[in-house]
XYZ file of N, CA and C in Angstrom:
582
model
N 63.212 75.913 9.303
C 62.228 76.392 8.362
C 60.820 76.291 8.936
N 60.518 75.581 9.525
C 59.139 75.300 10.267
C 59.319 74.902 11.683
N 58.536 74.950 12.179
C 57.826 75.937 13.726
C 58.095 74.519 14.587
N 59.042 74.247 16.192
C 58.328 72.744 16.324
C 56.653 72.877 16.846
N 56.445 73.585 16.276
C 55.067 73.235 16.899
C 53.804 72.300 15.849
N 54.790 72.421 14.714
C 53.944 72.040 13.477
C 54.091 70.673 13.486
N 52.913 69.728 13.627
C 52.876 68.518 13.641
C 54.032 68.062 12.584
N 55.076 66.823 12.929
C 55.949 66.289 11.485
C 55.069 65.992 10.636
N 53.917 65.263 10.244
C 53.572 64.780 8.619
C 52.919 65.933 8.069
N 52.234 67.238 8.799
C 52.127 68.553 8.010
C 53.546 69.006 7.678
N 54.527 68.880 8.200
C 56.208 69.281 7.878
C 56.467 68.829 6.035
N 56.369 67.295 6.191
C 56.880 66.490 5.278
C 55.581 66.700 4.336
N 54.686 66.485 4.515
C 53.595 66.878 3.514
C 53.546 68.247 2.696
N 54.099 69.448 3.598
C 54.727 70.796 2.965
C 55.961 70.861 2.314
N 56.444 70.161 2.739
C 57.733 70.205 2.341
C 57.731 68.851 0.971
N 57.228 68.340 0.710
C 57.172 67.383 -0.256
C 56.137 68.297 -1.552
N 55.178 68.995 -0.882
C 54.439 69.485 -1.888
C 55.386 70.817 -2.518
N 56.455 72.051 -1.605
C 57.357 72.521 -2.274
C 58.251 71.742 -3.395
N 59.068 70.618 -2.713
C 59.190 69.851 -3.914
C 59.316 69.426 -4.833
N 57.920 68.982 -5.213
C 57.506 68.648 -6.583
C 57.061 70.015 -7.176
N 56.567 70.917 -6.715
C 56.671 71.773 -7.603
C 57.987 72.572 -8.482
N 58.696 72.489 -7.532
C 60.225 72.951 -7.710
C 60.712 71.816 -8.483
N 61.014 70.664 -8.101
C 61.657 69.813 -8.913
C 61.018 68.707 -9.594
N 59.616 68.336 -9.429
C 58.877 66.931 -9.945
C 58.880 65.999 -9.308
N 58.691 65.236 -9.887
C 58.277 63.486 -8.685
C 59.821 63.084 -8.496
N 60.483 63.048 -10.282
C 61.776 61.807 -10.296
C 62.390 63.442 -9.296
N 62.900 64.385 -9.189
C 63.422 65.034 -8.743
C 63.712 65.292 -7.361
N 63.014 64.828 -7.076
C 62.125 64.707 -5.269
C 62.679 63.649 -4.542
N 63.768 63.686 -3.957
C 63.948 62.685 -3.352
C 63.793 62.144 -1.664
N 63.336 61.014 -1.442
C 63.382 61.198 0.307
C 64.122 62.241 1.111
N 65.156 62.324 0.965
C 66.621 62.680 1.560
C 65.887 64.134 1.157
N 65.964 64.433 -0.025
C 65.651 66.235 0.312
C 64.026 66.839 0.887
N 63.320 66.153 0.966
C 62.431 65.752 1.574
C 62.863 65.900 2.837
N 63.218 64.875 3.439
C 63.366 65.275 5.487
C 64.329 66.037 5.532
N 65.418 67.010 4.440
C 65.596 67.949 4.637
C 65.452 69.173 4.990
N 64.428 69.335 4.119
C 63.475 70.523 4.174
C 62.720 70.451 4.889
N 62.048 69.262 5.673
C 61.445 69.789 6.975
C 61.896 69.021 8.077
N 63.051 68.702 8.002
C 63.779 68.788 9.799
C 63.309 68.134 9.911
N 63.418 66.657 9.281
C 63.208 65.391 10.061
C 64.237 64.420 9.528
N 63.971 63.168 10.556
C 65.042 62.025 10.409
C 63.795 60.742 9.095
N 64.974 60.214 8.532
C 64.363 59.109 7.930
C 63.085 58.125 9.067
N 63.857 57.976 9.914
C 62.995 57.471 10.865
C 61.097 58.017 11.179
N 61.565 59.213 11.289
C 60.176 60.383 11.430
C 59.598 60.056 10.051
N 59.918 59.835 8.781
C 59.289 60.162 7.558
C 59.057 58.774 7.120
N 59.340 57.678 7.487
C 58.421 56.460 7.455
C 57.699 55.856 8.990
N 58.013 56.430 9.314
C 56.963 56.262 10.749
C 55.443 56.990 10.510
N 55.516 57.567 9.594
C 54.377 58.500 9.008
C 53.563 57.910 8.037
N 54.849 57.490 6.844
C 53.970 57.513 5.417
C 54.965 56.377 4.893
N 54.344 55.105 4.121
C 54.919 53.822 3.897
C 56.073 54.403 2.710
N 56.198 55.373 2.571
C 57.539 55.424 1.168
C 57.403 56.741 0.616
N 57.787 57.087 -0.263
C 57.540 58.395 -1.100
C 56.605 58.322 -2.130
N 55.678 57.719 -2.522
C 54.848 57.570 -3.029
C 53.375 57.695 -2.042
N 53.186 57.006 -1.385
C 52.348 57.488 -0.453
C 52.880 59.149 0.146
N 53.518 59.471 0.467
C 53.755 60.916 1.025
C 53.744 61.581 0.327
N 54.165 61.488 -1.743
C 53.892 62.163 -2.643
C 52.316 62.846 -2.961
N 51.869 61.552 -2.880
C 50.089 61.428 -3.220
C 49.474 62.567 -1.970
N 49.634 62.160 -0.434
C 49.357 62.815 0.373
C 49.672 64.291 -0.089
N 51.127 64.817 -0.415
C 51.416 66.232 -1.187
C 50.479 66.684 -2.140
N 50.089 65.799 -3.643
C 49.719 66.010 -4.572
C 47.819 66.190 -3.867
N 47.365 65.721 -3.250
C 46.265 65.914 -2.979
C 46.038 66.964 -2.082
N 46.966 67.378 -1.134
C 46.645 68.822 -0.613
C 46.859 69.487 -1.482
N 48.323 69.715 -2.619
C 48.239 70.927 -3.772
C 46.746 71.254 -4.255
N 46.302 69.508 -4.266
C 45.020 69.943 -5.637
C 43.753 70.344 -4.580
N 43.656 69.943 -3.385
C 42.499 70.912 -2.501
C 42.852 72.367 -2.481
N 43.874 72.913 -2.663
C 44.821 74.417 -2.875
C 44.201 74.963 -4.181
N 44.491 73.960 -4.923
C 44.382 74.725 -6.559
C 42.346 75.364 -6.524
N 41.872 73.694 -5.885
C 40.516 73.716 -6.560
C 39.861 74.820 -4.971
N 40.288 75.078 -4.134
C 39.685 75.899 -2.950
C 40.088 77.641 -3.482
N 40.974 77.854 -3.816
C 41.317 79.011 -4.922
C 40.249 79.372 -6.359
N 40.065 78.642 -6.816
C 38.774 78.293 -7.792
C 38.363 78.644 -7.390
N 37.467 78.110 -6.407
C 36.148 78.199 -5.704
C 35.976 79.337 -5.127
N 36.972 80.255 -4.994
C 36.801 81.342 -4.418
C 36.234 82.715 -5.333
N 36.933 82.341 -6.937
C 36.057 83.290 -7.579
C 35.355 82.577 -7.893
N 35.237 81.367 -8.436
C 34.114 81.109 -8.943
C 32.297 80.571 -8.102
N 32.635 80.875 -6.955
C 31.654 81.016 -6.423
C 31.056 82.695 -5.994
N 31.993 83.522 -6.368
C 32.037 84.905 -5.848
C 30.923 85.648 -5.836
N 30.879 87.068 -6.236
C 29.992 87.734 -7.045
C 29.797 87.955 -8.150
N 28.801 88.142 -8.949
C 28.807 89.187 -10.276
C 28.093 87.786 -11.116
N 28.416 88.058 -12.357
C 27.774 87.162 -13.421
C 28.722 86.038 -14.138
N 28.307 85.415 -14.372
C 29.141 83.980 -15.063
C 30.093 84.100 -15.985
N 30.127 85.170 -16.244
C 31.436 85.556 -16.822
C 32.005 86.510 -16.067
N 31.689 86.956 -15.077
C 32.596 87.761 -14.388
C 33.393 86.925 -13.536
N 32.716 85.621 -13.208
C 33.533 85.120 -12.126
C 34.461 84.348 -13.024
N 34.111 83.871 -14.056
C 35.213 82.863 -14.774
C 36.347 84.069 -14.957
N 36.240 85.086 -15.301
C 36.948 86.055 -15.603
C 38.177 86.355 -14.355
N 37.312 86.383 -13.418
C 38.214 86.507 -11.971
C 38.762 85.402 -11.764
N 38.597 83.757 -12.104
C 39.653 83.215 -11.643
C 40.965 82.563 -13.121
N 40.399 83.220 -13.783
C 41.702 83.509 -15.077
C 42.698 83.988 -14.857
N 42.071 85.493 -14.515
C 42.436 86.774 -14.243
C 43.802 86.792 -12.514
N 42.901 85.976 -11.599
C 43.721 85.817 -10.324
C 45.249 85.575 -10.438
N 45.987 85.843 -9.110
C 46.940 85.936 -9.176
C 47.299 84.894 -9.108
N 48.717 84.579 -9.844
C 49.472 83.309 -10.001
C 51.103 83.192 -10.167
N 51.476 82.302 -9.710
C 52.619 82.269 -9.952
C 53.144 81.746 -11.208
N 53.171 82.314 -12.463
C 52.658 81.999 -13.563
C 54.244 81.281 -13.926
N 55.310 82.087 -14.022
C 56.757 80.886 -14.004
C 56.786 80.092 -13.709
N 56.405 79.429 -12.056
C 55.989 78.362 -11.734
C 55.328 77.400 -12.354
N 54.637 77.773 -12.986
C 53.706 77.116 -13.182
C 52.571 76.009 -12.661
N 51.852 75.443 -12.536
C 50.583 74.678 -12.052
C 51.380 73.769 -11.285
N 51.301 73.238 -9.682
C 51.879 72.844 -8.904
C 50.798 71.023 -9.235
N 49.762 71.460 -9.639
C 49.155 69.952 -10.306
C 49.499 69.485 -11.759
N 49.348 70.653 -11.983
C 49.875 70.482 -13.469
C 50.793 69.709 -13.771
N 51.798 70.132 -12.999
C 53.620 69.689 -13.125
C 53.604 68.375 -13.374
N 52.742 67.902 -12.337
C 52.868 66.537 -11.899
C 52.062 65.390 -13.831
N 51.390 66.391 -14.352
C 50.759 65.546 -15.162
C 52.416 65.668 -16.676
N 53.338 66.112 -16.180
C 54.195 66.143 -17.556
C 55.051 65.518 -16.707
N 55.038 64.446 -15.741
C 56.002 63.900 -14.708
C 55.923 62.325 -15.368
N 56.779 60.712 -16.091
C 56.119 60.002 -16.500
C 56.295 59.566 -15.304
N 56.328 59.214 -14.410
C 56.170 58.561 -13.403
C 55.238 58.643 -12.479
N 54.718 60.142 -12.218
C 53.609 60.144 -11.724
C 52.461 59.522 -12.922
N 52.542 59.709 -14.205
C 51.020 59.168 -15.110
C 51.196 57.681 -15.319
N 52.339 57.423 -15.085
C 52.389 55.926 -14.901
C 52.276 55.048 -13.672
N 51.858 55.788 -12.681
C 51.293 55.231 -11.534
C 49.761 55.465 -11.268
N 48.778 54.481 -10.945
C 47.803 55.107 -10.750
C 47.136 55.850 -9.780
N 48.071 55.376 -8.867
C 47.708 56.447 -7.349
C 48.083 57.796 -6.812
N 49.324 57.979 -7.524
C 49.620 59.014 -8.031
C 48.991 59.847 -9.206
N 48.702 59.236 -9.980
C 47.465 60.075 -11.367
C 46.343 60.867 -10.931
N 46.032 59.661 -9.851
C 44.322 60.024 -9.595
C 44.192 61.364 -9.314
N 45.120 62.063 -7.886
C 44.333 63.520 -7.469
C 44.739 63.892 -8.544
N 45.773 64.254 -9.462
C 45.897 65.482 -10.628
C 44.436 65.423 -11.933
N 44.323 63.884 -12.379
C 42.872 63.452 -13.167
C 41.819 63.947 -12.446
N 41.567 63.935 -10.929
C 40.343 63.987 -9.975
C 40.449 66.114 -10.228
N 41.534 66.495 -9.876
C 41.126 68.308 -9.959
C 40.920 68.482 -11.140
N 41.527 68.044 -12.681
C 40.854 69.022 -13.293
C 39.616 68.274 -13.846
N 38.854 67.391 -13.468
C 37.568 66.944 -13.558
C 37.210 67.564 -12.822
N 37.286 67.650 -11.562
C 36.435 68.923 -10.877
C 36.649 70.322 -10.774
N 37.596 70.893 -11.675
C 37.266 72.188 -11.449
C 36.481 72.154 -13.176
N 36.987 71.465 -13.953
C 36.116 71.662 -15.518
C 34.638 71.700 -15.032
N 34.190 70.289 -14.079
C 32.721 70.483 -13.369
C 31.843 71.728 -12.814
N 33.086 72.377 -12.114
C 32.491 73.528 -11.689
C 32.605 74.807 -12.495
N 33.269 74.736 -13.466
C 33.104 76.000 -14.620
C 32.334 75.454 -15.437
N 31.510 74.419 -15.794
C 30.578 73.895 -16.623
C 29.629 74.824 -15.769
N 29.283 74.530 -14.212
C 28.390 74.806 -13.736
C 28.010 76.341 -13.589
N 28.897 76.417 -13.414
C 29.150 78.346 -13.658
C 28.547 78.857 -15.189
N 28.272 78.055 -15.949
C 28.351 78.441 -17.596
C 26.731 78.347 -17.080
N 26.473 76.803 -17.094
C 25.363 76.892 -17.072
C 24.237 77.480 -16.464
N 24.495 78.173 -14.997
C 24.176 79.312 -14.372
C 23.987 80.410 -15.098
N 25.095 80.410 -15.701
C 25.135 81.696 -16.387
C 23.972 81.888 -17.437
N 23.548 80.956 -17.855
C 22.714 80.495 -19.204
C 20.944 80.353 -18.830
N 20.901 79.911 -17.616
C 20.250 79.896 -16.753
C 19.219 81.179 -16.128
N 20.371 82.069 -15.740
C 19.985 83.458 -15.927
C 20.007 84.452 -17.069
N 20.383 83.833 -18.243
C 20.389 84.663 -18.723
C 21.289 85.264 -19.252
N 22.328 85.434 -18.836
C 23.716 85.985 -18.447
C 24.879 85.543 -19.686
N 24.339 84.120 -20.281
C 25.210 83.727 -21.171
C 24.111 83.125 -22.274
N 24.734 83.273 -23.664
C 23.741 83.170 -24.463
C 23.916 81.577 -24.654
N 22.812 81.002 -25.235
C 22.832 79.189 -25.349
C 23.839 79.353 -26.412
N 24.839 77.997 -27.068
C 25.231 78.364 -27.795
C 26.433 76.836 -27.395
N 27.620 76.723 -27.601
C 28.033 76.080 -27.398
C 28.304 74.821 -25.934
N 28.561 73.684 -26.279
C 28.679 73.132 -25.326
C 29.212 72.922 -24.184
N 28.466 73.570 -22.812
C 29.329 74.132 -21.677
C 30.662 73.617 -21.185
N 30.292 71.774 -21.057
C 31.518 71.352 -20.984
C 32.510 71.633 -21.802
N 32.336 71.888 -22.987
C 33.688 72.394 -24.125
C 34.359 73.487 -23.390
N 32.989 74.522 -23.176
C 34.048 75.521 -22.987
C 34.618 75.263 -21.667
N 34.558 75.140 -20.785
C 34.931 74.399 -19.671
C 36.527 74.135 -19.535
N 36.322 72.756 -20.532
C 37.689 72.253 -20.781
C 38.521 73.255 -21.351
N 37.822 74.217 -22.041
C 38.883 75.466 -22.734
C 39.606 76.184 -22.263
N 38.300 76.392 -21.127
C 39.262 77.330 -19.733
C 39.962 76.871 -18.990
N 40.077 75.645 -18.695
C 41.171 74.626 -17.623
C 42.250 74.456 -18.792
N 42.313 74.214 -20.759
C 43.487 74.450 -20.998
C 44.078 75.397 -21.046
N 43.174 76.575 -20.930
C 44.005 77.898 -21.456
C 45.132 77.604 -20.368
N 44.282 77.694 -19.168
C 45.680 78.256 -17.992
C 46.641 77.043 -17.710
N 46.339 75.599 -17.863
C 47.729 75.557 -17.903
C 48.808 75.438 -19.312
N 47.757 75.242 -20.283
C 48.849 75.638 -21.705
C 49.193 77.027 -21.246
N 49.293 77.951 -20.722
C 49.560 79.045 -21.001
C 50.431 79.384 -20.181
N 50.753 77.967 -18.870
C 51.676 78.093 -18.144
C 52.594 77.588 -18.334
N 52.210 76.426 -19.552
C 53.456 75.996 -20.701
C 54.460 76.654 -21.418
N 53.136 77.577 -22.105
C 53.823 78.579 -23.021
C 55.063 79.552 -22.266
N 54.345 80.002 -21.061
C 54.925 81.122 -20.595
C 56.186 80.613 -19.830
N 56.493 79.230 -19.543
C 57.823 78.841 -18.657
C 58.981 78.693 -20.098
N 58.061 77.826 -21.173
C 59.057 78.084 -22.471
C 59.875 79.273 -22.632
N 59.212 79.540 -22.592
C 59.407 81.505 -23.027
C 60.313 81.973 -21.929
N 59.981 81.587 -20.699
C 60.530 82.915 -19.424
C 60.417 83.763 -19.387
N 58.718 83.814 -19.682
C 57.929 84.806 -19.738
C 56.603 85.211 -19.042
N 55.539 86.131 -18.224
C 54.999 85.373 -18.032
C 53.618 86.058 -19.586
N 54.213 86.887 -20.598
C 53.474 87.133 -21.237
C 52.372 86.099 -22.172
N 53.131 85.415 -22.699
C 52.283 84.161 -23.434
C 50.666 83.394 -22.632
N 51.395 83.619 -21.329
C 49.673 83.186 -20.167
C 49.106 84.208 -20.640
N 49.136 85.642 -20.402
C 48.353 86.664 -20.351
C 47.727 86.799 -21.721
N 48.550 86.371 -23.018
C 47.765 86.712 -24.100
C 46.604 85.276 -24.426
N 47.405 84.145 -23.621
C 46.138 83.466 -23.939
C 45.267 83.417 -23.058
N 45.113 83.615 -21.680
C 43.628 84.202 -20.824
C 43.071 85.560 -21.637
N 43.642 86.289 -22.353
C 42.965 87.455 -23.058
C 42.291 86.997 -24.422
N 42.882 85.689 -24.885
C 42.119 85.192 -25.840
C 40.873 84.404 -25.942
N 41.129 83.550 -24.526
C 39.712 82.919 -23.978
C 38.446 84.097 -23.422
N 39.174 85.090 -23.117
C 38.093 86.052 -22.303
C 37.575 86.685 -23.271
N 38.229 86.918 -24.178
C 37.620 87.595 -25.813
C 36.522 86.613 -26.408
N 36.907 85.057 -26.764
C 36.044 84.358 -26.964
C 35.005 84.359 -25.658
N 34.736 84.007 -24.871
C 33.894 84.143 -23.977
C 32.858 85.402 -23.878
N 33.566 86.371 -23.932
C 32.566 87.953 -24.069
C 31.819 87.586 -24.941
N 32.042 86.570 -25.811
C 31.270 86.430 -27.299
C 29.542 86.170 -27.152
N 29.683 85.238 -25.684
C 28.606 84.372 -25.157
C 27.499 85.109 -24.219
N 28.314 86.343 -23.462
C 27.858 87.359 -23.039
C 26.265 87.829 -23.163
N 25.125 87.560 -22.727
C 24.274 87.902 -23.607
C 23.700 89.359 -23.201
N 23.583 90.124 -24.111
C 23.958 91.748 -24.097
C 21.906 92.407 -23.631
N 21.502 91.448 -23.846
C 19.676 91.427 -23.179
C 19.596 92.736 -24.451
């Protein structure tokens, strides 16, 4: 499945972050782990003290993934609601659902704290940076004063992954789409039309 050219703890670090998205923390076991990337037990603690450390290592590249994706519309072009709009709007693997996310309906990952931290640490920082985007927006002009940025913020970090809730319930991926169309409706609201 992977190249020997690919250092082993990028192997096991990819292959641990497939994983948990596919199966969760309790699901994840060593053994299928140095499966999937062609290594010996030996190779996969010569690396990383256990599966918890190699988990965390996983869970913190997912969440530099999730929040470097962000950052891509939401630093983009256009106006403060265009960019929140574009990373609603972006493509996703919406069945899947949130590869950080997962990890926060996992009890074992929220009952560890080293494991908690990167999934608590991204969506504090991406809510940070759509606050900041609001307030830009408000700034220029662009969005009318009006409610509290951080609120809406947090609104937009639940829509998408409640909506990646909704939509795996379902086996669907419609339920996401009607609720990013419901936040973007509320949001146009803020729009300020000059």
């Amino acid at each position: 499945m992977y190249s020997e050219v690919m250092a082993t703890p990028e192997r096991l670090i990819e292959s641990t972050q497939e994983l948990l998205w596919e199966r969760g923390y309790v699901g994840t076991s060593p053994k299928a782990i140095q499966q999937r990337a062609g290594v010996g037990q030996g190779s996969m603690y010569h690396h990383f003290s256990g599966k918890p450390d190699l988990a965390a290592a996983a869970m913190r590249r997912s969440a530099e993934r999730l929040l470097n994706l962000a950052q891509d519309q939401l630093a983009g072009p256009g106006t403060a609601y265009e960019r929140i709009a574009g990373y609603l709007l972006r493509q996703r693997e919406v069945l899947r659902g949130c590869p950080v996310g997962r990890m926060a309906q996992d009890p074992d990952v929220i009952a560890d704290p080293a494991l908690r931290a990167p999934v608590q640490e991204t969506f504090e920082r991406l809510g940070r940076r759509i606050t900041e985007v609001i307030e830009e927006g408000r700034q220029l002009g662009e969005l009318r004063p009006g409610p509290d940025a951080q609120e809406l913020a947090a609104m937009v970090v639940a829509v998408v992954q409640g909506g990646y809730v909704l939509a795996r319930a379902a086996d669907s991926e419609e339920p996401f789409h009607r609720a990013v169309g419901g936040a973007l409706a509320l949001l146009a609201t803020q729009v300020n039309d000059k």
